[in-house]
mmCIF file of C-alpha atoms in Angstrom:
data_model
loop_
_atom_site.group_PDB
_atom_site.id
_atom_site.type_symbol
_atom_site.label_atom_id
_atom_site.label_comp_id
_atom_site.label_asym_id
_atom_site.label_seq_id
_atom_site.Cartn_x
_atom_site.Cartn_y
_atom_site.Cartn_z
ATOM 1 C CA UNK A 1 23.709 122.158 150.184
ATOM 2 C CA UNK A 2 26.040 120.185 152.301
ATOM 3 C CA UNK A 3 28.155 122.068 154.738
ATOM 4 C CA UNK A 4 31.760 120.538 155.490
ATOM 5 C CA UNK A 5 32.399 118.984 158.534
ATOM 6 C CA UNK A 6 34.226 121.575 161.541
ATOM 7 C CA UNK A 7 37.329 119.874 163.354
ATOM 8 C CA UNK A 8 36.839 120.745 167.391
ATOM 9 C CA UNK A 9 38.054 123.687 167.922
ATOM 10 C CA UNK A 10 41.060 124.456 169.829
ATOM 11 C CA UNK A 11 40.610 126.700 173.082
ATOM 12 C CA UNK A 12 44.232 126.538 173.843
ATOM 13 C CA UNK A 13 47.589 126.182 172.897
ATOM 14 C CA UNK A 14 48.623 122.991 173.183
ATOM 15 C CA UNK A 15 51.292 120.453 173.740
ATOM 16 C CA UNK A 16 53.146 118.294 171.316
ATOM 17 C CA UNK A 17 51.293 115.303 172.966
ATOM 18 C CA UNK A 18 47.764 116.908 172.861
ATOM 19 C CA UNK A 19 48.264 117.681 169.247
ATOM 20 C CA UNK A 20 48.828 114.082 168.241
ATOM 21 C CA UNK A 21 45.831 113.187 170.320
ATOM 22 C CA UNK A 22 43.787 116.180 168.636
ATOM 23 C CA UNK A 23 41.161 114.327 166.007
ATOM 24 C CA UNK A 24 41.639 116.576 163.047
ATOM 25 C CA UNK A 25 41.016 116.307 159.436
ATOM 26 C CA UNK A 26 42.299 113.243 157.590
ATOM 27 C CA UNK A 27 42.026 114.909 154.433
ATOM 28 C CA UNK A 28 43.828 118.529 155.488
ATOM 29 C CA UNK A 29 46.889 119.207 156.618
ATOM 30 C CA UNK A 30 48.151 120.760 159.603
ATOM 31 C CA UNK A 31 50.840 121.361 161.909
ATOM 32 C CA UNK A 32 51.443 122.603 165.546
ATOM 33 C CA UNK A 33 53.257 126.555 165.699
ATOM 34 C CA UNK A 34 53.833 127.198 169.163
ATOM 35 C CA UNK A 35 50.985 125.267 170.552
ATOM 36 C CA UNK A 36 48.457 127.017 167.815
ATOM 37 C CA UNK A 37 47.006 124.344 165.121
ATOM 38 C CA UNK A 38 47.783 125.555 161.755
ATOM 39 C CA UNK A 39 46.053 124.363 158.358
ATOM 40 C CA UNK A 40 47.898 124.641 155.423
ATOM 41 C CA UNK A 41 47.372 124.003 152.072
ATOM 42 C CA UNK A 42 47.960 120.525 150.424
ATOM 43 C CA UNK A 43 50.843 120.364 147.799
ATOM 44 C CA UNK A 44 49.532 120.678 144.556
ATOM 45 C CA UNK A 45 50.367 118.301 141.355
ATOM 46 C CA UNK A 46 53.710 119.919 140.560
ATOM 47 C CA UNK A 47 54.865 120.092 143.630
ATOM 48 C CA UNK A 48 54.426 116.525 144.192
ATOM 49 C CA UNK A 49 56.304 115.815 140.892
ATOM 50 C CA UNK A 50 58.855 118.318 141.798
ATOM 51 C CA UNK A 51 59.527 116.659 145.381
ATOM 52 C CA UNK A 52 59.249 112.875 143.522
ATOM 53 C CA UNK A 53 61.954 113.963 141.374
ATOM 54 C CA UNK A 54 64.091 115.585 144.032
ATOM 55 C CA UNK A 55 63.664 111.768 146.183
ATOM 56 C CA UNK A 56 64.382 109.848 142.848
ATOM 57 C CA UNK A 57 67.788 112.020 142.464
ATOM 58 C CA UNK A 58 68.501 111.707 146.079
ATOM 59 C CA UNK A 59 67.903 108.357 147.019
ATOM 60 C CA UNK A 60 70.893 106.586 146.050
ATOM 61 C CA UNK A 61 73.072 109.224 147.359
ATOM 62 C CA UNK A 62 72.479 108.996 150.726
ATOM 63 C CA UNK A 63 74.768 106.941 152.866
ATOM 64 C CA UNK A 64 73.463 104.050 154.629
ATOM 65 C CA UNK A 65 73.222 105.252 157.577
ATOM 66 C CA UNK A 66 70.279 107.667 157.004
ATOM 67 C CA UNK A 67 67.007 107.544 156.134
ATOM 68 C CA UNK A 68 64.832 109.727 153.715
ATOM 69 C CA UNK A 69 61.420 110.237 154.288
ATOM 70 C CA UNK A 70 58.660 112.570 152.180
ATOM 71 C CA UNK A 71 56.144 114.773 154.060
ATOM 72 C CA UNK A 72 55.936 113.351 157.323
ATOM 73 C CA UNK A 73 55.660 115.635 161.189
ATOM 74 C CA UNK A 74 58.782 116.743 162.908
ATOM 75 C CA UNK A 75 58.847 117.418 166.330
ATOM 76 C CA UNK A 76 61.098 120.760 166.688
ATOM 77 C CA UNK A 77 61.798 120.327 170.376
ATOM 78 C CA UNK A 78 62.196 123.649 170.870
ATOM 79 C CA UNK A 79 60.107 123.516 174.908
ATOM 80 C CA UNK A 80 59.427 121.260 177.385
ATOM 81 C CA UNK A 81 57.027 118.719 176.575
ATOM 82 C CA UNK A 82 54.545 120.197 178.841
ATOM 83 C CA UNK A 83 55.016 123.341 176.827
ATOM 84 C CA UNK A 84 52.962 124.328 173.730
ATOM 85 C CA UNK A 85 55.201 122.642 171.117
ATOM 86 C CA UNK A 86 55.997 123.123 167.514
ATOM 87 C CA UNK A 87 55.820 120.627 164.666
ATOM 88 C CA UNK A 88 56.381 120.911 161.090
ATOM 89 C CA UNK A 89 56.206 118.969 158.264
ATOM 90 C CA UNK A 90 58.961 119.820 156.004
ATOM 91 C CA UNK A 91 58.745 118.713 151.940
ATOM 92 C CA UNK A 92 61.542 116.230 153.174
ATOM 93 C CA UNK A 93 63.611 115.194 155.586
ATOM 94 C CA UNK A 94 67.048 113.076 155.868
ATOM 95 C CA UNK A 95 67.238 111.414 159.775
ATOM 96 C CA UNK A 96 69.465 108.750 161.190
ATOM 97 C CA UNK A 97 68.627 105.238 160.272
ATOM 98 C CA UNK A 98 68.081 104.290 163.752
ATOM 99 C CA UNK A 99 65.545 107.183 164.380
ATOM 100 C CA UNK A 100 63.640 105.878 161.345
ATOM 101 C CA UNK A 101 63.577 102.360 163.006
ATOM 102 C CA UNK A 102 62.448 103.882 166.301
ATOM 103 C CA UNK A 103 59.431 105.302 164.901
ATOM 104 C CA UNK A 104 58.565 102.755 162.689
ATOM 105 C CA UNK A 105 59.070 99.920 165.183
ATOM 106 C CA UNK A 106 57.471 102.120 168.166
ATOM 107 C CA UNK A 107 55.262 105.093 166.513
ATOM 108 C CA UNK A 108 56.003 108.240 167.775
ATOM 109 C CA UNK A 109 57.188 111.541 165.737
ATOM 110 C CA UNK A 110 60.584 111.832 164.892
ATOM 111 C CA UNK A 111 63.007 114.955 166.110
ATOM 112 C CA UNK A 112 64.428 117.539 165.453
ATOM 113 C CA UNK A 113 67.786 116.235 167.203
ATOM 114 C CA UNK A 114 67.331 112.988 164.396
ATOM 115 C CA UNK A 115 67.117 115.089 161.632
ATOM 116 C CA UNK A 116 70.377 115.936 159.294
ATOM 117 C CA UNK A 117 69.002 117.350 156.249
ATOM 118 C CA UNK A 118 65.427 119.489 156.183
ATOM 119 C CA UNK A 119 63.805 120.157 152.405
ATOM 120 C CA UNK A 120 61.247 122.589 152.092
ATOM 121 C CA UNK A 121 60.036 123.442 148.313
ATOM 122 C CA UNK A 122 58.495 126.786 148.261
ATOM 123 C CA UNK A 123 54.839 127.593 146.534
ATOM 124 C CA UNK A 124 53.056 130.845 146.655
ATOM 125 C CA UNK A 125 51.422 130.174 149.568
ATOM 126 C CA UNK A 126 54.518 128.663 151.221
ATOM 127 C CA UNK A 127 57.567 130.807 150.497
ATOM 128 C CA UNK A 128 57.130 133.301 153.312
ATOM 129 C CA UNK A 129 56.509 130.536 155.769
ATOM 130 C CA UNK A 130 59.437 128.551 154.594
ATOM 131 C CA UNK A 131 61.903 131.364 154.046
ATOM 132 C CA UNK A 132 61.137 133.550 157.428
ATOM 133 C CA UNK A 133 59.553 131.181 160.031
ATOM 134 C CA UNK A 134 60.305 127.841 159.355
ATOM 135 C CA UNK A 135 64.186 128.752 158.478
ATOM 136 C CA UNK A 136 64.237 130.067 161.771
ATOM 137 C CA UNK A 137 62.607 127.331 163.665
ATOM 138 C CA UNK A 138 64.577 124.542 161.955
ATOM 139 C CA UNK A 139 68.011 126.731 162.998
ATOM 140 C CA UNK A 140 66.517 126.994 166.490
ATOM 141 C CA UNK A 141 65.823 123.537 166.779
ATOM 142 C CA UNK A 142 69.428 122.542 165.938
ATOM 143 C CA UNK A 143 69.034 121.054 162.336
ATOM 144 C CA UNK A 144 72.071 121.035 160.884
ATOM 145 C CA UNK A 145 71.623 121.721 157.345
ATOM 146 C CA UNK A 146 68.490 123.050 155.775
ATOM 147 C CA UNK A 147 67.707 123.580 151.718
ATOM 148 C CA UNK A 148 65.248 125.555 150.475
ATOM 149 C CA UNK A 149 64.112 125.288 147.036
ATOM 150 C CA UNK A 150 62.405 127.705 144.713
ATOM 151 C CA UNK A 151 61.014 125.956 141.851
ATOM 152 C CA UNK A 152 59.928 129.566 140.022
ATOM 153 C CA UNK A 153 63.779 130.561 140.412
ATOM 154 C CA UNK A 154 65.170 128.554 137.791
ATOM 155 C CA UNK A 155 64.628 126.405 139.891
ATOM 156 C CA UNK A 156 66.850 127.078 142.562
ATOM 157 C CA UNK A 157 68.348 125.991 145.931
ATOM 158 C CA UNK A 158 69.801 127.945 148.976
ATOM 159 C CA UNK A 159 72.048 125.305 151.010
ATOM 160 C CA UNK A 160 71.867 126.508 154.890
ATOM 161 C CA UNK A 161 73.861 125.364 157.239
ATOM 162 C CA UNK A 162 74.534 125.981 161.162
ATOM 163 C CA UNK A 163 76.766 128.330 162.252
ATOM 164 C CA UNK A 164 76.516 128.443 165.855
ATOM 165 C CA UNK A 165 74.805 131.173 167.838
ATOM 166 C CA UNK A 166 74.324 132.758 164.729
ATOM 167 C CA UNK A 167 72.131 130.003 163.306
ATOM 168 C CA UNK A 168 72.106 129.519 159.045
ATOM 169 C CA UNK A 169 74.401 130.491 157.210
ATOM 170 C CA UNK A 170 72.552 131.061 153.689
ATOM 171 C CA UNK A 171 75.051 130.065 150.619
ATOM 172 C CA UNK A 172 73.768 131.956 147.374
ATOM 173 C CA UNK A 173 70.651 130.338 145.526
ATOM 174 C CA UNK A 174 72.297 127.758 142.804
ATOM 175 C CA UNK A 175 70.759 126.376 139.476
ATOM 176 C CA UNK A 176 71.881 123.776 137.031
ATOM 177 C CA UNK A 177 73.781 121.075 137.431
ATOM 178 C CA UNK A 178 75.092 121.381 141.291
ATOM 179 C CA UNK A 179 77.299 119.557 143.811
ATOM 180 C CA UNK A 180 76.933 119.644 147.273
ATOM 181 C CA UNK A 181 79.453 118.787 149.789
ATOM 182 C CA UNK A 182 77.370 118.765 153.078
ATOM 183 C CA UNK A 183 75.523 116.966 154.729
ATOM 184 C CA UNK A 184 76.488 114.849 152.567
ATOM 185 C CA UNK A 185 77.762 114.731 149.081
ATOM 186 C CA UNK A 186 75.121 114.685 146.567
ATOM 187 C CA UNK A 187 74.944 115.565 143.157
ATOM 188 C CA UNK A 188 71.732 117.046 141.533
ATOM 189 C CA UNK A 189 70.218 118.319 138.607
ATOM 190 C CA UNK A 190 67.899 120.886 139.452
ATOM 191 C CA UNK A 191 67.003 121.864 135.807
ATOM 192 C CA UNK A 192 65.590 118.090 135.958
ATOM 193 C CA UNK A 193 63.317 118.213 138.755
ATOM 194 C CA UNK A 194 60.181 120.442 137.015
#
Protein backbone atom coordinates (compact mmCIF):
# COMPACT_ATOMS: atom_id res chain seq x y z
CA UNK A 1 0.00 0.00 0.00
CA UNK A 2 1.22 3.37 -0.99
CA UNK A 3 0.18 6.26 1.13
CA UNK A 4 -0.29 9.74 -0.75
CA UNK A 5 2.05 12.29 -0.32
CA UNK A 6 0.99 15.21 2.76
CA UNK A 7 1.47 18.96 1.54
CA UNK A 8 3.32 20.91 4.71
CA UNK A 9 1.02 21.81 6.80
CA UNK A 10 -0.03 25.22 7.49
CA UNK A 11 0.47 26.55 11.20
CA UNK A 12 -0.91 29.87 10.33
CA UNK A 13 -2.94 31.99 8.40
CA UNK A 14 -1.21 33.38 5.87
CA UNK A 15 -0.63 36.14 3.44
CA UNK A 16 -1.47 36.41 -0.19
CA UNK A 17 2.36 36.34 -0.82
CA UNK A 18 3.09 33.30 1.47
CA UNK A 19 0.37 31.40 -0.24
CA UNK A 20 1.92 31.70 -3.68
CA UNK A 21 5.19 30.72 -2.13
CA UNK A 22 3.38 27.71 -0.23
CA UNK A 23 4.56 24.30 -2.27
CA UNK A 24 1.23 22.59 -2.51
CA UNK A 25 -0.20 19.95 -4.62
CA UNK A 26 0.16 20.24 -8.39
CA UNK A 27 -2.50 17.90 -8.92
CA UNK A 28 -5.27 19.48 -6.23
CA UNK A 29 -6.71 22.48 -6.08
CA UNK A 30 -6.79 25.08 -3.59
CA UNK A 31 -7.35 28.51 -2.69
CA UNK A 32 -6.54 31.03 0.17
CA UNK A 33 -10.02 32.03 2.57
CA UNK A 34 -8.88 34.50 4.89
CA UNK A 35 -5.37 33.35 5.23
CA UNK A 36 -6.68 29.48 5.75
CA UNK A 37 -5.60 27.06 2.67
CA UNK A 38 -8.61 25.48 1.33
CA UNK A 39 -8.75 22.21 -0.97
CA UNK A 40 -11.47 21.85 -3.10
CA UNK A 41 -12.58 19.49 -5.36
CA UNK A 42 -11.47 19.41 -9.10
CA UNK A 43 -14.28 20.10 -11.71
CA UNK A 44 -15.54 17.07 -12.95
CA UNK A 45 -16.13 16.10 -16.86
CA UNK A 46 -19.37 18.03 -17.24
CA UNK A 47 -18.44 20.77 -15.69
CA UNK A 48 -15.55 21.23 -17.85
CA UNK A 49 -17.84 20.80 -20.93
CA UNK A 50 -20.34 23.03 -19.40
CA UNK A 51 -17.67 25.94 -18.74
CA UNK A 52 -16.02 25.08 -22.54
CA UNK A 53 -19.31 25.77 -23.89
CA UNK A 54 -20.07 28.85 -21.84
CA UNK A 55 -16.16 30.31 -23.25
CA UNK A 56 -17.06 29.10 -26.87
CA UNK A 57 -20.48 31.26 -26.62
CA UNK A 58 -18.71 34.05 -24.96
CA UNK A 59 -15.67 34.58 -26.69
CA UNK A 60 -16.58 36.57 -29.55
CA UNK A 61 -18.77 38.74 -27.56
CA UNK A 62 -16.49 40.34 -25.55
CA UNK A 63 -15.18 43.70 -26.57
CA UNK A 64 -11.64 44.11 -27.24
CA UNK A 65 -10.72 45.55 -24.54
CA UNK A 66 -11.09 42.58 -22.12
CA UNK A 67 -9.77 39.50 -21.64
CA UNK A 68 -11.37 36.05 -20.72
CA UNK A 69 -9.62 33.65 -18.88
CA UNK A 70 -10.85 29.90 -17.48
CA UNK A 71 -9.99 28.78 -13.92
CA UNK A 72 -7.18 30.77 -12.98
CA UNK A 73 -6.47 32.60 -8.94
CA UNK A 74 -7.91 35.95 -8.14
CA UNK A 75 -6.55 37.99 -5.65
CA UNK A 76 -9.75 39.54 -3.72
CA UNK A 77 -7.85 42.38 -2.11
CA UNK A 78 -9.99 42.56 0.51
CA UNK A 79 -6.64 43.38 3.47
CA UNK A 80 -3.46 44.64 3.48
CA UNK A 81 -0.96 42.59 1.93
CA UNK A 82 0.58 41.82 5.17
CA UNK A 83 -2.83 40.56 6.15
CA UNK A 84 -4.07 36.95 5.74
CA UNK A 85 -5.53 37.34 2.22
CA UNK A 86 -8.20 35.73 0.20
CA UNK A 87 -7.99 34.19 -3.26
CA UNK A 88 -10.39 32.43 -5.33
CA UNK A 89 -10.54 30.83 -8.37
CA UNK A 90 -13.75 31.52 -9.98
CA UNK A 91 -15.09 29.03 -13.11
CA UNK A 92 -14.25 32.29 -15.15
CA UNK A 93 -13.35 35.51 -15.18
CA UNK A 94 -13.59 38.66 -17.72
CA UNK A 95 -10.49 41.39 -16.72
CA UNK A 96 -9.13 44.33 -18.59
CA UNK A 97 -6.86 43.57 -21.45
CA UNK A 98 -4.08 45.37 -19.92
CA UNK A 99 -4.33 43.39 -16.58
CA UNK A 100 -4.10 40.22 -18.69
CA UNK A 101 -0.85 41.63 -20.29
CA UNK A 102 0.50 42.54 -16.86
CA UNK A 103 0.39 39.14 -15.64
CA UNK A 104 1.34 37.45 -18.53
CA UNK A 105 4.29 39.73 -19.33
CA UNK A 106 5.27 39.99 -15.42
CA UNK A 107 3.57 36.87 -13.46
CA UNK A 108 1.78 37.81 -10.64
CA UNK A 109 -2.12 37.08 -9.79
CA UNK A 110 -4.54 39.20 -11.20
CA UNK A 111 -7.22 41.44 -8.98
CA UNK A 112 -10.02 41.82 -7.93
CA UNK A 113 -9.98 45.69 -8.97
CA UNK A 114 -9.10 44.05 -12.87
CA UNK A 115 -11.86 41.94 -12.87
CA UNK A 116 -15.38 42.98 -14.70
CA UNK A 117 -17.24 39.87 -14.99
CA UNK A 118 -16.82 36.75 -12.26
CA UNK A 119 -18.44 33.10 -13.45
CA UNK A 120 -18.88 30.59 -10.99
CA UNK A 121 -20.85 27.24 -12.18
CA UNK A 122 -22.28 25.57 -9.23
CA UNK A 123 -21.83 21.54 -8.44
CA UNK A 124 -22.99 19.80 -5.37
CA UNK A 125 -20.12 20.36 -3.62
CA UNK A 126 -19.85 23.99 -4.79
CA UNK A 127 -23.25 25.67 -4.64
CA UNK A 128 -23.16 26.71 -1.00
CA UNK A 129 -19.69 28.07 -1.39
CA UNK A 130 -20.54 29.91 -4.52
CA UNK A 131 -23.98 31.15 -3.58
CA UNK A 132 -23.21 32.32 0.27
CA UNK A 133 -19.42 32.95 0.58
CA UNK A 134 -17.96 33.57 -2.53
CA UNK A 135 -21.07 35.97 -3.66
CA UNK A 136 -20.19 37.83 -0.77
CA UNK A 137 -16.51 38.05 -1.14
CA UNK A 138 -16.62 38.92 -4.86
CA UNK A 139 -19.30 41.97 -3.77
CA UNK A 140 -16.81 42.87 -1.03
CA UNK A 141 -14.01 42.95 -3.18
CA UNK A 142 -15.69 45.40 -5.60
CA UNK A 143 -16.43 43.10 -8.69
CA UNK A 144 -18.79 44.61 -10.56
CA UNK A 145 -20.91 42.03 -11.98
CA UNK A 146 -20.99 38.45 -10.89
CA UNK A 147 -23.12 35.31 -12.62
CA UNK A 148 -23.81 32.37 -11.07
CA UNK A 149 -24.88 29.43 -12.92
CA UNK A 150 -26.84 26.37 -11.93
CA UNK A 151 -26.49 23.77 -14.44
CA UNK A 152 -29.30 21.35 -12.49
CA UNK A 153 -31.76 24.48 -12.80
CA UNK A 154 -32.57 24.24 -16.28
CA UNK A 155 -29.73 25.37 -16.46
CA UNK A 156 -29.91 28.64 -15.13
CA UNK A 157 -28.16 32.00 -14.45
CA UNK A 158 -28.57 34.73 -11.70
CA UNK A 159 -26.91 38.07 -13.20
CA UNK A 160 -25.52 40.12 -9.97
CA UNK A 161 -24.55 43.25 -10.10
CA UNK A 162 -23.20 46.08 -7.56
CA UNK A 163 -25.33 48.19 -5.92
CA UNK A 164 -23.34 50.16 -3.64
CA UNK A 165 -23.19 49.66 0.11
CA UNK A 166 -25.66 47.20 -0.39
CA UNK A 167 -23.45 44.97 -2.53
CA UNK A 168 -25.41 42.43 -5.38
CA UNK A 169 -28.24 43.00 -6.50
CA UNK A 170 -29.54 39.34 -7.54
CA UNK A 171 -31.84 39.57 -10.90
CA UNK A 172 -34.16 36.36 -10.99
CA UNK A 173 -32.46 33.00 -12.24
CA UNK A 174 -33.07 32.98 -16.29
CA UNK A 175 -33.14 29.94 -18.75
CA UNK A 176 -33.32 29.67 -22.48
CA UNK A 177 -32.31 31.76 -24.87
CA UNK A 178 -31.13 35.08 -22.81
CA UNK A 179 -29.72 38.58 -23.41
CA UNK A 180 -27.72 40.37 -21.19
CA UNK A 181 -27.12 43.99 -21.18
CA UNK A 182 -24.25 44.34 -18.57
CA UNK A 183 -21.21 44.12 -18.32
CA UNK A 184 -21.47 43.85 -21.47
CA UNK A 185 -23.94 42.75 -24.03
CA UNK A 186 -23.88 39.16 -24.67
CA UNK A 187 -26.20 36.85 -25.96
CA UNK A 188 -26.37 33.15 -24.76
CA UNK A 189 -27.99 30.02 -25.03
CA UNK A 190 -28.03 28.38 -21.87
CA UNK A 191 -30.17 25.35 -23.00
CA UNK A 192 -26.85 24.82 -25.23
CA UNK A 193 -24.24 24.71 -22.74
CA UNK A 194 -25.01 20.90 -21.08
Amino acid sequence: MTAEPISPVQLRPLTVAEYLAWPGDPERRYELQEGSIVMTSRPGIGHRDFLGELYVQLRPQVPPHLKMIMEIDLDLHLVAPTRPGTVRVPDLLVVTADAHLRVSRDGGLLRAEDTVLAVEIHSDSTKRTDTAIKHSEYADAGIGHCWMIDPADGPSLTACHLAGEFGYINASPVRGEITLPAPFPVDLSLGALG
